[in-house]
Coordinates of N, CA and C in Angstrom, one line a residue:
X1 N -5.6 -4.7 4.6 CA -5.5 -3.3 4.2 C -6.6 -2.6 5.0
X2 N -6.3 -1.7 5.7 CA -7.5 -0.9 6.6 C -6.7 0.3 6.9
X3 N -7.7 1.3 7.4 CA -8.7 1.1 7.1 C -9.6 1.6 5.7
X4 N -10.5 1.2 5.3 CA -10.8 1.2 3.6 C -12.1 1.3 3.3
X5 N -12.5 2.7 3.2 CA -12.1 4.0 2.9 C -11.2 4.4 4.3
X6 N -10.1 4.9 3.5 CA -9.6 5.9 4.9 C -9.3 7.4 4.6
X7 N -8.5 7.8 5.4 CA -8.1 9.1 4.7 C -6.3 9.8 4.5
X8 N -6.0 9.7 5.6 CA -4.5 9.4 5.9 C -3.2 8.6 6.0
X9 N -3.6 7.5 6.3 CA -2.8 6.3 6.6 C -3.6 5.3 5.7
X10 N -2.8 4.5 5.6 CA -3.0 3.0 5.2 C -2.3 2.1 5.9
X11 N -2.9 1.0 6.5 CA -2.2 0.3 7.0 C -2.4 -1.5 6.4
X12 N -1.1 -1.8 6.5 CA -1.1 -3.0 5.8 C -0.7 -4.5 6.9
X13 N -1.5 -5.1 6.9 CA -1.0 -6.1 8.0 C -1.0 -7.4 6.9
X14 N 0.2 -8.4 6.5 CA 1.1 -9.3 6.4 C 0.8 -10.8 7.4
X15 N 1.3 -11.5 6.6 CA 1.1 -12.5 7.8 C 2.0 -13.6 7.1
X16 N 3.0 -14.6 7.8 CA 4.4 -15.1 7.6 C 5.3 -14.5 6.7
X17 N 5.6 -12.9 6.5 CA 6.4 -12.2 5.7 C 7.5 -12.6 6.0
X18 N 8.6 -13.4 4.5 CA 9.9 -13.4 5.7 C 10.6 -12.2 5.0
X19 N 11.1 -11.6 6.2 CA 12.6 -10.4 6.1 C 13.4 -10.8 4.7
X20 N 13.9 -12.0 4.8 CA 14.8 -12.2 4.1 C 14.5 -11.8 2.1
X21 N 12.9 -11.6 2.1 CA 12.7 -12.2 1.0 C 11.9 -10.3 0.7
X22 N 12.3 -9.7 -0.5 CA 11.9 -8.1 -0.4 C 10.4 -8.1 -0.6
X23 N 10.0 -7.0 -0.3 CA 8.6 -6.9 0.0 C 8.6 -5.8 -0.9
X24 N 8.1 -5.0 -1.7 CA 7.5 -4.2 -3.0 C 6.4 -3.5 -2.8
X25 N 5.9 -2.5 -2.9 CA 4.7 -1.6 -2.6 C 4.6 -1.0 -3.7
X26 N 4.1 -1.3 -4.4 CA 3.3 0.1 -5.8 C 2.1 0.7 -5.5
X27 N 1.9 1.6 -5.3 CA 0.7 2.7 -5.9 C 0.1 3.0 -7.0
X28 N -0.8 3.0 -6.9 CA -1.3 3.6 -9.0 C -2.3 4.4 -8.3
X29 N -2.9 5.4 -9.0 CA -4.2 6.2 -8.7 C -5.0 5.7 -9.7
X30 N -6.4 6.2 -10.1 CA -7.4 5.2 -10.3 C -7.1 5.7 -12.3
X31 N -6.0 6.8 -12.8 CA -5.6 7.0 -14.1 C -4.1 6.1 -14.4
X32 N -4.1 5.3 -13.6 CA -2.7 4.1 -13.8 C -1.4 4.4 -13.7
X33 N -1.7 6.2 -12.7 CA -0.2 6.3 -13.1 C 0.7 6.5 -11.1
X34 N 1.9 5.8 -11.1 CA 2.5 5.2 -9.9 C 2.4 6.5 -8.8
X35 N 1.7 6.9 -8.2 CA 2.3 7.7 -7.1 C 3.0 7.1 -5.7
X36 N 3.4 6.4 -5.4 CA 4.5 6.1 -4.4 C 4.8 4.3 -5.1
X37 N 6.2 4.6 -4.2 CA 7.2 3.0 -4.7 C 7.9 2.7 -3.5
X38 N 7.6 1.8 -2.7 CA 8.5 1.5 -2.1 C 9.3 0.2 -2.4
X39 N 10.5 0.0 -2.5 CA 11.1 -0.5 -2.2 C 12.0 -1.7 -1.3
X40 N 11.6 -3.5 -1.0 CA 11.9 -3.4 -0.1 C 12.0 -3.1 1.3
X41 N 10.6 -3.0 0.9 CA 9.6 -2.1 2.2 C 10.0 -2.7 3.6
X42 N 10.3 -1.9 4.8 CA 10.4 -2.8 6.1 C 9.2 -2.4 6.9
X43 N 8.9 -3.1 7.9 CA 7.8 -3.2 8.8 C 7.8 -2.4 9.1
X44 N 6.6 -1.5 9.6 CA 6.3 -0.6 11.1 C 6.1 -1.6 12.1
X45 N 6.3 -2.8 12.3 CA 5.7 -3.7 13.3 C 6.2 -4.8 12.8
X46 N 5.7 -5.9 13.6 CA 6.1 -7.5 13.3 C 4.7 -7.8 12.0
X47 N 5.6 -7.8 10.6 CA 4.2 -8.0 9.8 C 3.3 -6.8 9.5
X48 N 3.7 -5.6 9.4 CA 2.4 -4.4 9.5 C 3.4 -3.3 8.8
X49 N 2.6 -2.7 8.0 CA 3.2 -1.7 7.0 C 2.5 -0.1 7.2
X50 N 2.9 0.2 7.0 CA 2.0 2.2 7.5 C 2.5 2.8 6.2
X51 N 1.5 3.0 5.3 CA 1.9 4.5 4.2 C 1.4 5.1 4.5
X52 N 1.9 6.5 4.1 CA 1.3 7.8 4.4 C 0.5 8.3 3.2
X53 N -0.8 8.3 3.1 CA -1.4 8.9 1.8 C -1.9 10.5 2.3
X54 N -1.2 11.5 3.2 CA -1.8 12.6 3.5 C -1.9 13.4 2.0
X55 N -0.8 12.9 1.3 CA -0.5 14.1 0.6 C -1.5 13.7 -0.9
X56 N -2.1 12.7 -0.6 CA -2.4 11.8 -1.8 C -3.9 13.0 -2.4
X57 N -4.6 12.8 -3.4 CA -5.3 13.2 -3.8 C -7.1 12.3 -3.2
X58 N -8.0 12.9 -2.9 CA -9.2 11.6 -2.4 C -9.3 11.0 -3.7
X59 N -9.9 9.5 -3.7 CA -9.9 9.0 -5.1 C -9.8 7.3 -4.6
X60 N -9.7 7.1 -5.7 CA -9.2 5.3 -5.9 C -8.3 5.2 -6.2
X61 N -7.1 4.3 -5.3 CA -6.2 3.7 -5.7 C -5.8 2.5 -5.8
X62 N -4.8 1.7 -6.4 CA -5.0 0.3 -6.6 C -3.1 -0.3 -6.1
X63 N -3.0 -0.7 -4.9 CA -2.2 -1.2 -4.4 C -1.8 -2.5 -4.9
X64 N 0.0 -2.6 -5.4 CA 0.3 -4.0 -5.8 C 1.4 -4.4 -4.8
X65 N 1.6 -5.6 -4.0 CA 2.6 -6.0 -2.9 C 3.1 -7.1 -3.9
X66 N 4.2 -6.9 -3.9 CA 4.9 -8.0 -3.9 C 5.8 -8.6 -3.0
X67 N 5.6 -9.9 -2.8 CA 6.6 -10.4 -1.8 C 7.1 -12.1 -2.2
X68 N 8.3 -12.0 -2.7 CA 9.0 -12.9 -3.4 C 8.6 -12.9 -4.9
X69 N 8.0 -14.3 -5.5 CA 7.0 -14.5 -6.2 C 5.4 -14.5 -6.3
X70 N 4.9 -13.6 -5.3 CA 3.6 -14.1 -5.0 C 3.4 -12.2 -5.1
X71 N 1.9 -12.3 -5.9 CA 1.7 -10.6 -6.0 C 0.3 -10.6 -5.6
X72 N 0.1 -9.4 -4.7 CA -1.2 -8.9 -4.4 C -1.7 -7.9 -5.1
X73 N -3.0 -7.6 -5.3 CA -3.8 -6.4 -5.5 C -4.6 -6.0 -5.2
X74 N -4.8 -5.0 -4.6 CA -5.9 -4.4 -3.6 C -6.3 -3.0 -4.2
X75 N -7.8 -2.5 -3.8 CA -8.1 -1.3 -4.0 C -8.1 -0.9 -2.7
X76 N -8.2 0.7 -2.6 CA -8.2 1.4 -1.2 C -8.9 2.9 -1.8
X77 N -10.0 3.2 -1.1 CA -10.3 4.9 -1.2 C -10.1 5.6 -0.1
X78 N -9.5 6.7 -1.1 CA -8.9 7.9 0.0 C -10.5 8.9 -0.1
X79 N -10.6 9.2 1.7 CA -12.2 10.3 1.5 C -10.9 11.2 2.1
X80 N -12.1 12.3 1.6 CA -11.3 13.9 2.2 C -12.2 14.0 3.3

Protein backbone atom coordinates (compact mmCIF):
# COMPACT_ATOMS: atom_id res chain seq x y z
CA UNK A 1 0.00 0.00 0.00
CA UNK A 2 1.82 3.27 -1.07
CA UNK A 3 2.14 5.73 -1.09
CA UNK A 4 1.21 6.31 2.84
CA UNK A 5 0.45 9.27 3.62
CA UNK A 6 -0.63 10.14 0.13
CA UNK A 7 -3.08 12.24 -1.25
CA UNK A 8 -4.80 11.13 -4.46
CA UNK A 9 -4.14 7.71 -5.40
CA UNK A 10 -3.64 4.70 -3.57
CA UNK A 11 -1.91 2.11 -4.86
CA UNK A 12 -2.04 -1.47 -4.02
CA UNK A 13 0.54 -3.99 -5.13
CA UNK A 14 -0.50 -7.96 -4.53
CA UNK A 15 1.62 -10.66 -4.93
CA UNK A 16 0.38 -14.40 -6.30
CA UNK A 17 -3.26 -12.91 -6.63
CA UNK A 18 -5.12 -15.50 -8.61
CA UNK A 19 -7.80 -13.99 -11.08
CA UNK A 20 -9.77 -16.76 -10.60
CA UNK A 21 -10.39 -16.24 -6.98
CA UNK A 22 -12.44 -12.37 -6.20
CA UNK A 23 -10.47 -9.84 -4.76
CA UNK A 24 -12.76 -7.29 -2.30
CA UNK A 25 -11.75 -3.67 -1.48
CA UNK A 26 -13.58 -1.99 1.52
CA UNK A 27 -12.93 1.48 2.67
CA UNK A 28 -13.98 2.78 6.04
CA UNK A 29 -12.92 6.44 7.14
CA UNK A 30 -11.47 6.70 10.49
CA UNK A 31 -15.80 7.05 11.92
CA UNK A 32 -16.38 3.22 10.53
CA UNK A 33 -18.41 4.20 7.96
CA UNK A 34 -17.71 2.49 4.14
CA UNK A 35 -16.84 5.09 1.58
CA UNK A 36 -15.85 3.00 -1.51
CA UNK A 37 -16.56 -0.96 -2.34
CA UNK A 38 -15.15 -2.53 -4.80
CA UNK A 39 -16.13 -5.45 -5.86
CA UNK A 40 -14.18 -8.18 -7.39
CA UNK A 41 -11.77 -5.72 -8.01
CA UNK A 42 -9.41 -6.25 -11.31
CA UNK A 43 -5.88 -5.18 -11.66
CA UNK A 44 -4.49 -1.87 -13.11
CA UNK A 45 -1.44 -4.14 -13.72
CA UNK A 46 -0.18 -7.74 -13.20
CA UNK A 47 -0.95 -7.72 -9.24
CA UNK A 48 -1.37 -3.81 -8.69
CA UNK A 49 -4.64 -1.99 -7.82
CA UNK A 50 -5.11 2.02 -8.19
CA UNK A 51 -8.05 3.78 -6.13
CA UNK A 52 -8.94 7.00 -6.57
CA UNK A 53 -9.20 8.86 -3.18
CA UNK A 54 -9.35 12.47 -4.92
CA UNK A 55 -12.72 12.93 -3.81
CA UNK A 56 -12.04 11.46 -0.40
CA UNK A 57 -12.00 13.73 2.64
CA UNK A 58 -7.82 14.17 4.34
CA UNK A 59 -8.08 11.79 7.35
CA UNK A 60 -7.52 8.18 8.28
CA UNK A 61 -8.74 5.39 6.55
CA UNK A 62 -8.71 1.78 7.17
CA UNK A 63 -8.52 -0.50 4.11
CA UNK A 64 -9.91 -4.35 4.20
CA UNK A 65 -8.80 -6.77 1.00
CA UNK A 66 -10.13 -9.67 0.72
CA UNK A 67 -8.92 -12.30 -1.43
CA UNK A 68 -10.42 -15.76 -1.19
CA UNK A 69 -10.35 -16.64 2.48
CA UNK A 70 -7.52 -14.65 3.55
CA UNK A 71 -8.33 -10.80 4.85
CA UNK A 72 -6.07 -7.88 5.09
CA UNK A 73 -6.08 -4.57 6.99
CA UNK A 74 -4.26 -1.73 6.38
CA UNK A 75 -4.32 1.96 7.45
CA UNK A 76 -3.62 4.75 4.87
CA UNK A 77 -3.63 8.78 5.41
CA UNK A 78 -5.03 11.06 3.04
CA UNK A 79 -2.88 14.74 3.41
CA UNK A 80 -4.52 17.64 1.66
Amino acid sequence: LFPNPGQDQINLKGQGVSPATPLNILVYNADGRLVEQHSNATPSGLDNWTLDASDWNAGLYIIHITHGEATTQHHWVKMR
